[in-house]
Amino acid sequence: EVQLVESGGGLIQPGGSLRLSCAASGFTVSSNYMNWVRQAPGKGLEWVLLVYGDHITNFADSVQGRFTISRDNSRNTLYLQMNSLRAEDTAVYFCASGERWLSNWGQGTLVTVSS
Amino acid sequence: DIQMTQSPSSLSASVGDRVTITCRASQSISTYLNWYQQKPGKAPKLLICAASSLQSGVPSRFSGSGSGTDFTLTISSLQPEDFATYFCQQGYSTPYTFGQGTKLEIK
């Protein structure tokens, strides 16, 4: 059974950094398309990025240059490094697998950017 | 970026009703259109991919259709567990974009 578990969210001041984790089981992160999607409180879904292996990463304009992605194959875990955080980055962040459709989702982790 | 417009934004219906939600893309996306169901405090769940392909385990009362720019999600006979928010999403090109959501409420 495929399972994704996000962690690392919390309260952070504007301009700060945070690293989210997405731990996978039941499949191999490094050989699958992975996404991050976020949802601001009471709002809709916003796609953040798509990554596949070491070669393909696409970012939303809203996070380009501030967010980066990395992976620990030994832990089968994807990391989202978020820098220069802004109030508008406040959201629940989900990781999800899939290339053109998002088949499996984690439960999400809440990031709150506030002073 | 491809804009996705869903309608209606909210809908009141009764158990047993047939409901249709529409999604329109700002340009042709072939059949790269997906539908998700989200309940409060939960992650979205993929219902339909590629416009009309029902995911395993999803009840057959859900169906999807369309191609190009216009798509529909139909629930043939609403059940109590179907009251939720529904989102469409284009997977044609990044940045992937979602519709604003349709909140389906009990009448």
PDB file of C-alpha atoms in Angstrom, chain A residues 35 37 39 43-47 50 58-61 94 98-108, chain B residues 1 32 34 36 38 42-46 49-50 55 87 89-98 100:
ATOM      1  CA  ASN A  35       4.458  16.906  -6.411  1.00  0.00           C
ATOM      2  CA  VAL A  37       0.515  21.072  -3.504  1.00  0.00           C
ATOM      3  CA  GLN A  39      -3.869  24.900   0.368  1.00  0.00           C
ATOM      4  CA  LYS A  43      -8.961  28.289   0.089  1.00  0.00           C
ATOM      5  CA  GLY A  44      -8.453  26.104  -2.952  1.00  0.00           C
ATOM      6  CA  LEU A  45      -5.543  23.966  -4.069  1.00  0.00           C
ATOM      7  CA  GLU A  46      -2.351  25.423  -5.516  1.00  0.00           C
ATOM      8  CA  TRP A  47       0.227  23.264  -7.264  1.00  0.00           C
ATOM      9  CA  LEU A  50       6.727  18.586  -9.855  1.00  0.00           C
ATOM     10  CA  ASN A  58       9.128  22.439 -12.401  1.00  0.00           C
ATOM     11  CA  PHE A  59       8.128  25.119  -9.937  1.00  0.00           C
ATOM     12  CA  ALA A  60       5.206  27.486  -9.697  1.00  0.00           C
ATOM     13  CA  ASP A  61       6.272  31.079 -10.337  1.00  0.00           C
ATOM     14  CA  PHE A  94       0.643  18.118   0.734  1.00  0.00           C
ATOM     15  CA  GLY A  98       1.838  11.160 -10.041  1.00  0.00           C
ATOM     16  CA  GLU A  99       2.839  12.855 -13.271  1.00  0.00           C
ATOM     17  CA  ARG A 100      -0.303  14.351 -14.784  1.00  0.00           C
ATOM     18  CA  TRP A 101      -2.755  13.337 -12.064  1.00  0.00           C
ATOM     19  CA  LEU A 102      -2.113  13.067  -8.360  1.00  0.00           C
ATOM     20  CA  SER A 103      -2.897   9.532  -7.333  1.00  0.00           C
ATOM     21  CA  ASN A 104      -1.737   9.359  -3.743  1.00  0.00           C
ATOM     22  CA  TRP A 105      -1.618  12.136  -1.176  1.00  0.00           C
ATOM     23  CA  GLY A 106      -0.209  12.566   2.275  1.00  0.00           C
ATOM     24  CA  GLN A 107      -2.242  14.023   5.105  1.00  0.00           C
ATOM     25  CA  GLY A 108      -0.523  17.400   4.867  1.00  0.00           C
TER      26      GLY A 108
ATOM     27  CA  ASP B   1      -0.820  29.558 -17.399  1.00  0.00           C
ATOM     28  CA  TYR B  32      -5.753  15.884 -19.342  1.00  0.00           C
ATOM     29  CA  ASN B  34      -8.740  15.172 -13.362  1.00  0.00           C
ATOM     30  CA  TYR B  36     -10.750  15.219  -6.851  1.00  0.00           C
ATOM     31  CA  GLN B  38     -11.959  16.673  -0.569  1.00  0.00           C
ATOM     32  CA  LYS B  42      -8.553  15.638   4.781  1.00  0.00           C
ATOM     33  CA  ALA B  43      -6.338  15.366   1.740  1.00  0.00           C
ATOM     34  CA  PRO B  44      -7.928  15.406  -1.699  1.00  0.00           C
ATOM     35  CA  LYS B  45      -8.801  12.038  -3.194  1.00  0.00           C
ATOM     36  CA  LEU B  46      -8.455  11.325  -6.897  1.00  0.00           C
ATOM     37  CA  CYS B  49      -8.260  10.910 -14.288  1.00  0.00           C
ATOM     38  CA  ALA B  50      -7.894  11.636 -17.967  1.00  0.00           C
ATOM     39  CA  GLN B  55     -10.149   5.299 -10.197  1.00  0.00           C
ATOM     40  CA  PHE B  87     -11.865  20.213  -7.619  1.00  0.00           C
ATOM     41  CA  GLN B  89      -7.159  19.940 -12.228  1.00  0.00           C
ATOM     42  CA  GLN B  90      -5.450  20.161 -15.596  1.00  0.00           C
ATOM     43  CA  GLY B  91      -2.462  17.902 -16.124  1.00  0.00           C
ATOM     44  CA  TYR B  92      -1.748  19.128 -19.654  1.00  0.00           C
ATOM     45  CA  SER B  93       1.170  21.378 -18.799  1.00  0.00           C
ATOM     46  CA  THR B  94       2.920  22.836 -15.799  1.00  0.00           C
ATOM     47  CA  PRO B  95       2.114  24.874 -13.848  1.00  0.00           C
ATOM     48  CA  TYR B  96      -0.705  22.459 -13.134  1.00  0.00           C
ATOM     49  CA  THR B  97      -3.777  24.401 -12.136  1.00  0.00           C
ATOM     50  CA  PHE B  98      -6.941  23.623 -10.216  1.00  0.00           C
ATOM     51  CA  GLN B 100     -11.590  26.988  -7.476  1.00  0.00           C
TER      52      GLN B 100
END
